[in-house]
Amino acid sequence: MSQEDIESMMKEKRTFDPPKEHSDKAYITSMEQYEEIYKRSMEDPDGFWAERSEELIHWFKKWDSVSDYDLHKPEVKWYVGGKTNIAYNCLDRHLENGRRNKAAIIWQGEPEEDVRVYTYQMLHTEVCRFANVLKSMGVKRGDRVSIYLPMVPELAVAMLACTRIGAVHSIVFAGFSAVSLQNRIQDCEAKVLVTADAVLRAGRTIPLKPNADEAMGKCPSVEKCVVVKRAGNEISMQDGRDVWWHEIMEDESISDECPYEEMDAEDTAFILYTSGSTGKPKGVVHTTGGYLTYVAHTTQWVFDVHDDDVYWCTADVGWITGHSYIVYGPLALGATSLMFEGVPSYPSPARFWKVVEKFKVNIFYTAPTVVRALMREGVEWTRKHDLSSLRILGSVGEPINPEAWMWYFKYIGNEKLPICDTWWQTETGGILISALPYATPLKPGSATKPMPGVDAAVVRADGTNANPNEGGHLVIKKPWPGILRGVYGDPERYKSTYFERFPGMYESGDGARVDDEGYFWIMGRLDDVINVSGHRMGTAEIESALVSHESVAEAAVVGMPHQVKGETIYAYVTLKSGVEETDDLRKELRAWVRNEIGAIATPEVLQFADGLPKTRSGKIMRRVLRKIAASKYDDFGDTSTLADPGVISDLIEGKKSLL
Ligand code: ATP
Ligand code: MG
């Protein structure tokens, strides 16, 4: 085995068959059917993608060719010459097809009593009005609009208003600082900023407008700022620049009708920055026809959404998951999408389940970080509410450790519901690897198989295919319609990050292995791979072993430089509520990993930590942990996307007291 090979030691052997209940009306109901569709999609990709788009999307003008690409350049185009509009597909056509009075968005605010429901008709009117507002501010096709809003319905309205008139939105998560906002506005030179007075979070009011003011002070491109009144806190409004959303939307000159632009399939729809887990965030560019087709395709097959379902994705719209699976995917299908402003832990760890019960949610899509946090609080919270409406569970954002998977399966899914562990990235636009809920037998911790149309593979450093169970680089060998079309303003970074190392393929940057049955197991970022005495190991498996111990809530492992072995393993461990941090437990956990995986994976150092450094989107930032393990406390790189920078000093303290 070469130095480059990545070892794999996962011992997970459990499998669970897909449920029979509800499968009669499912889109894809067996592995045979999946395999047949998959085979077809690989043999005739253009035929497959033409069919899917015709089925799911309304085109004003049909494309001249389905795809045109050269990944060496790189250059990718889908549905070349076709004309469509995202907002038309998400709204207008549903006014004609019987869904006019159906709930498009059910909004549950942070305070329990704040609920708003938008039918497709109502949402259409709001979107047209706001599109007219933008036009009145001089926003034209191709202009950029930055959106810095909490999880309020105006966020979806603003996005759809942009796509209606062909403006490019760039959403910045409302948890980001003034400087992060400023950088993102400057990068895309936005003409208008949409923001709010404050964010309501866990019972507190966190002012937002002051951040916007600070950022706009350094962003001369911004001519107008629209402010949503969420909390009613005192803010300053700059004359001539700032207007209230509710005032301008009620202005008599603003019409309920706004014609949609006929957009070219390859016109830019939006720019969105990645989470910054591995370095400086990238401004990912997505276009119109391919992105829309891809999110509709995956929402339909992964979540098996039907007309009477209530579908809930708990992500923030500030992340790609919210773009694709709260707004564009569900609305393109004419589904009912629940949008939630609150957090899982407030006012109690039962909040999510209360929402599920209240709206009889059928499809529930969340992140492993949430599952682990709720697991830490204990199962009693899950028992306070009736979860029997649930039909499908989803996970995204990080590898879901088998232990967390089992908890989700047992206590939320009542050992009956399929869990779709969806692997994808900001860059991919939509889900690339996932179970299909009524077809795929599940293995806890595996994202299972590629979506039809996705040519996923694991390759060695030299680009040749890895053997079954051999860890390597997760790549995609053919473009799919939702693939990014660029890194905004930086063609060189676009090429070097994704297309240079393996010519003719898309490089994800993640490590994975494929087992004997063709199941994909994501092993974590390749940047985070640990090399102990020439054995290269992914972080996911060692962390999963730690999390499978009854005392452990969460774990992150990194490599620590070692003179002889090259690297040794350094583990950060967060214990469950009420468990005491003792030396005995530390010994026990090291022995546990040795026993679960093998001596090679035993952590050399194990540090207990109350919290781990996470990005605002909930991912563990291992590069920071690597620095701390190496006692390099001076330069942590770009930590602007970190949720709680205070965690770093706590970890440094903890590290020092270990020695
Ligand atoms: P940056 O690219 O700036 O470092 P990021 O990669 O965290 O940030 P995102 O696009 O939000 O930004 O995250 C995509 C990454 O999240 C994937 O590359 C993968 O590492 C991880 N991921 C997402 N879903 C899964 C999943 N189901 N299983 C394992 N890993 C996942
Ligand atoms: Mg990434």
JSON list of N, CA and C in Angstrom, two decimals, residues 205-227:
[
{"chain": "A", "resi": 205, "resn": "THR", "atom": "N", "xyz": [-32.79, 39.56, 21.82]},
{"chain": "A", "resi": 205, "resn": "THR", "atom": "CA", "xyz": [-32.84, 40.38, 20.61]},
{"chain": "A", "resi": 205, "resn": "THR", "atom": "C", "xyz": [-31.41, 40.80, 20.29]},
{"chain": "A", "resi": 206, "resn": "ILE", "atom": "N", "xyz": [-30.92, 40.38, 19.15]},
{"chain": "A", "resi": 206, "resn": "ILE", "atom": "CA", "xyz": [-29.55, 40.73, 18.78]},
{"chain": "A", "resi": 206, "resn": "ILE", "atom": "C", "xyz": [-29.60, 41.73, 17.63]},
{"chain": "A", "resi": 207, "resn": "PRO", "atom": "N", "xyz": [-29.18, 42.97, 17.90]},
{"chain": "A", "resi": 207, "resn": "PRO", "atom": "CA", "xyz": [-29.27, 44.00, 16.85]},
{"chain": "A", "resi": 207, "resn": "PRO", "atom": "C", "xyz": [-28.48, 43.59, 15.60]},
{"chain": "A", "resi": 208, "resn": "LEU", "atom": "N", "xyz": [-29.07, 43.82, 14.44]},
{"chain": "A", "resi": 208, "resn": "LEU", "atom": "CA", "xyz": [-28.42, 43.45, 13.19]},
{"chain": "A", "resi": 208, "resn": "LEU", "atom": "C", "xyz": [-28.05, 44.69, 12.37]},
{"chain": "A", "resi": 209, "resn": "LYS", "atom": "N", "xyz": [-28.94, 45.69, 12.41]},
{"chain": "A", "resi": 209, "resn": "LYS", "atom": "CA", "xyz": [-28.73, 46.87, 11.57]},
{"chain": "A", "resi": 209, "resn": "LYS", "atom": "C", "xyz": [-27.40, 47.56, 11.84]},
{"chain": "A", "resi": 210, "resn": "PRO", "atom": "N", "xyz": [-26.93, 47.64, 13.10]},
{"chain": "A", "resi": 210, "resn": "PRO", "atom": "CA", "xyz": [-25.62, 48.27, 13.32]},
{"chain": "A", "resi": 210, "resn": "PRO", "atom": "C", "xyz": [-24.50, 47.58, 12.53]},
{"chain": "A", "resi": 211, "resn": "ASN", "atom": "N", "xyz": [-24.55, 46.25, 12.41]},
{"chain": "A", "resi": 211, "resn": "ASN", "atom": "CA", "xyz": [-23.56, 45.55, 11.59]},
{"chain": "A", "resi": 211, "resn": "ASN", "atom": "C", "xyz": [-23.66, 46.00, 10.14]},
{"chain": "A", "resi": 212, "resn": "ALA", "atom": "N", "xyz": [-24.92, 46.09, 9.67]},
{"chain": "A", "resi": 212, "resn": "ALA", "atom": "CA", "xyz": [-25.13, 46.49, 8.28]},
{"chain": "A", "resi": 212, "resn": "ALA", "atom": "C", "xyz": [-24.59, 47.91, 8.07]},
{"chain": "A", "resi": 213, "resn": "ASP", "atom": "N", "xyz": [-24.85, 48.79, 9.05]},
{"chain": "A", "resi": 213, "resn": "ASP", "atom": "CA", "xyz": [-24.36, 50.17, 8.93]},
{"chain": "A", "resi": 213, "resn": "ASP", "atom": "C", "xyz": [-22.84, 50.21, 8.85]},
{"chain": "A", "resi": 214, "resn": "GLU", "atom": "N", "xyz": [-22.22, 49.42, 9.73]},
{"chain": "A", "resi": 214, "resn": "GLU", "atom": "CA", "xyz": [-20.76, 49.40, 9.75]},
{"chain": "A", "resi": 214, "resn": "GLU", "atom": "C", "xyz": [-20.22, 48.91, 8.41]},
{"chain": "A", "resi": 215, "resn": "ALA", "atom": "N", "xyz": [-20.82, 47.84, 7.90]},
{"chain": "A", "resi": 215, "resn": "ALA", "atom": "CA", "xyz": [-20.36, 47.29, 6.62]},
{"chain": "A", "resi": 215, "resn": "ALA", "atom": "C", "xyz": [-20.60, 48.29, 5.49]},
{"chain": "A", "resi": 216, "resn": "MET", "atom": "N", "xyz": [-21.80, 48.87, 5.44]},
{"chain": "A", "resi": 216, "resn": "MET", "atom": "CA", "xyz": [-22.12, 49.78, 4.34]},
{"chain": "A", "resi": 216, "resn": "MET", "atom": "C", "xyz": [-21.21, 51.00, 4.33]},
{"chain": "A", "resi": 217, "resn": "GLY", "atom": "N", "xyz": [-20.74, 51.39, 5.51]},
{"chain": "A", "resi": 217, "resn": "GLY", "atom": "CA", "xyz": [-19.80, 52.51, 5.59]},
{"chain": "A", "resi": 217, "resn": "GLY", "atom": "C", "xyz": [-18.57, 52.28, 4.73]},
{"chain": "A", "resi": 218, "resn": "LYS", "atom": "N", "xyz": [-18.24, 51.00, 4.50]},
{"chain": "A", "resi": 218, "resn": "LYS", "atom": "CA", "xyz": [-17.05, 50.69, 3.71]},
{"chain": "A", "resi": 218, "resn": "LYS", "atom": "C", "xyz": [-17.41, 50.06, 2.35]},
{"chain": "A", "resi": 219, "resn": "CYS", "atom": "N", "xyz": [-18.68, 50.15, 2.01]},
{"chain": "A", "resi": 219, "resn": "CYS", "atom": "CA", "xyz": [-19.13, 49.55, 0.74]},
{"chain": "A", "resi": 219, "resn": "CYS", "atom": "C", "xyz": [-19.83, 50.58, -0.12]},
{"chain": "A", "resi": 220, "resn": "PRO", "atom": "N", "xyz": [-19.06, 51.38, -0.87]},
{"chain": "A", "resi": 220, "resn": "PRO", "atom": "CA", "xyz": [-19.66, 52.45, -1.67]},
{"chain": "A", "resi": 220, "resn": "PRO", "atom": "C", "xyz": [-20.62, 51.96, -2.75]},
{"chain": "A", "resi": 221, "resn": "SER", "atom": "N", "xyz": [-20.55, 50.68, -3.10]},
{"chain": "A", "resi": 221, "resn": "SER", "atom": "CA", "xyz": [-21.46, 50.18, -4.15]},
{"chain": "A", "resi": 221, "resn": "SER", "atom": "C", "xyz": [-22.92, 50.19, -3.71]},
{"chain": "A", "resi": 222, "resn": "VAL", "atom": "N", "xyz": [-23.16, 50.12, -2.38]},
{"chain": "A", "resi": 222, "resn": "VAL", "atom": "CA", "xyz": [-24.53, 50.01, -1.89]},
{"chain": "A", "resi": 222, "resn": "VAL", "atom": "C", "xyz": [-25.23, 51.37, -1.95]},
{"chain": "A", "resi": 223, "resn": "GLU", "atom": "N", "xyz": [-26.30, 51.44, -2.77]},
{"chain": "A", "resi": 223, "resn": "GLU", "atom": "CA", "xyz": [-27.02, 52.70, -2.91]},
{"chain": "A", "resi": 223, "resn": "GLU", "atom": "C", "xyz": [-28.24, 52.76, -2.01]},
{"chain": "A", "resi": 224, "resn": "LYS", "atom": "N", "xyz": [-28.87, 51.60, -1.82]},
{"chain": "A", "resi": 224, "resn": "LYS", "atom": "CA", "xyz": [-30.10, 51.56, -1.02]},
{"chain": "A", "resi": 224, "resn": "LYS", "atom": "C", "xyz": [-30.07, 50.39, -0.05]},
{"chain": "A", "resi": 225, "resn": "CYS", "atom": "N", "xyz": [-30.75, 50.57, 1.06]},
{"chain": "A", "resi": 225, "resn": "CYS", "atom": "CA", "xyz": [-30.83, 49.50, 2.05]},
{"chain": "A", "resi": 225, "resn": "CYS", "atom": "C", "xyz": [-32.28, 49.36, 2.50]},
{"chain": "A", "resi": 226, "resn": "VAL", "atom": "N", "xyz": [-32.83, 48.17, 2.39]},
{"chain": "A", "resi": 226, "resn": "VAL", "atom": "CA", "xyz": [-34.21, 47.93, 2.81]},
{"chain": "A", "resi": 226, "resn": "VAL", "atom": "C", "xyz": [-34.16, 47.19, 4.15]},
{"chain": "A", "resi": 227, "resn": "VAL", "atom": "N", "xyz": [-34.91, 47.69, 5.14]},
{"chain": "A", "resi": 227, "resn": "VAL", "atom": "CA", "xyz": [-34.80, 47.15, 6.49]},
{"chain": "A", "resi": 227, "resn": "VAL", "atom": "C", "xyz": [-36.13, 46.52, 6.94]}
]
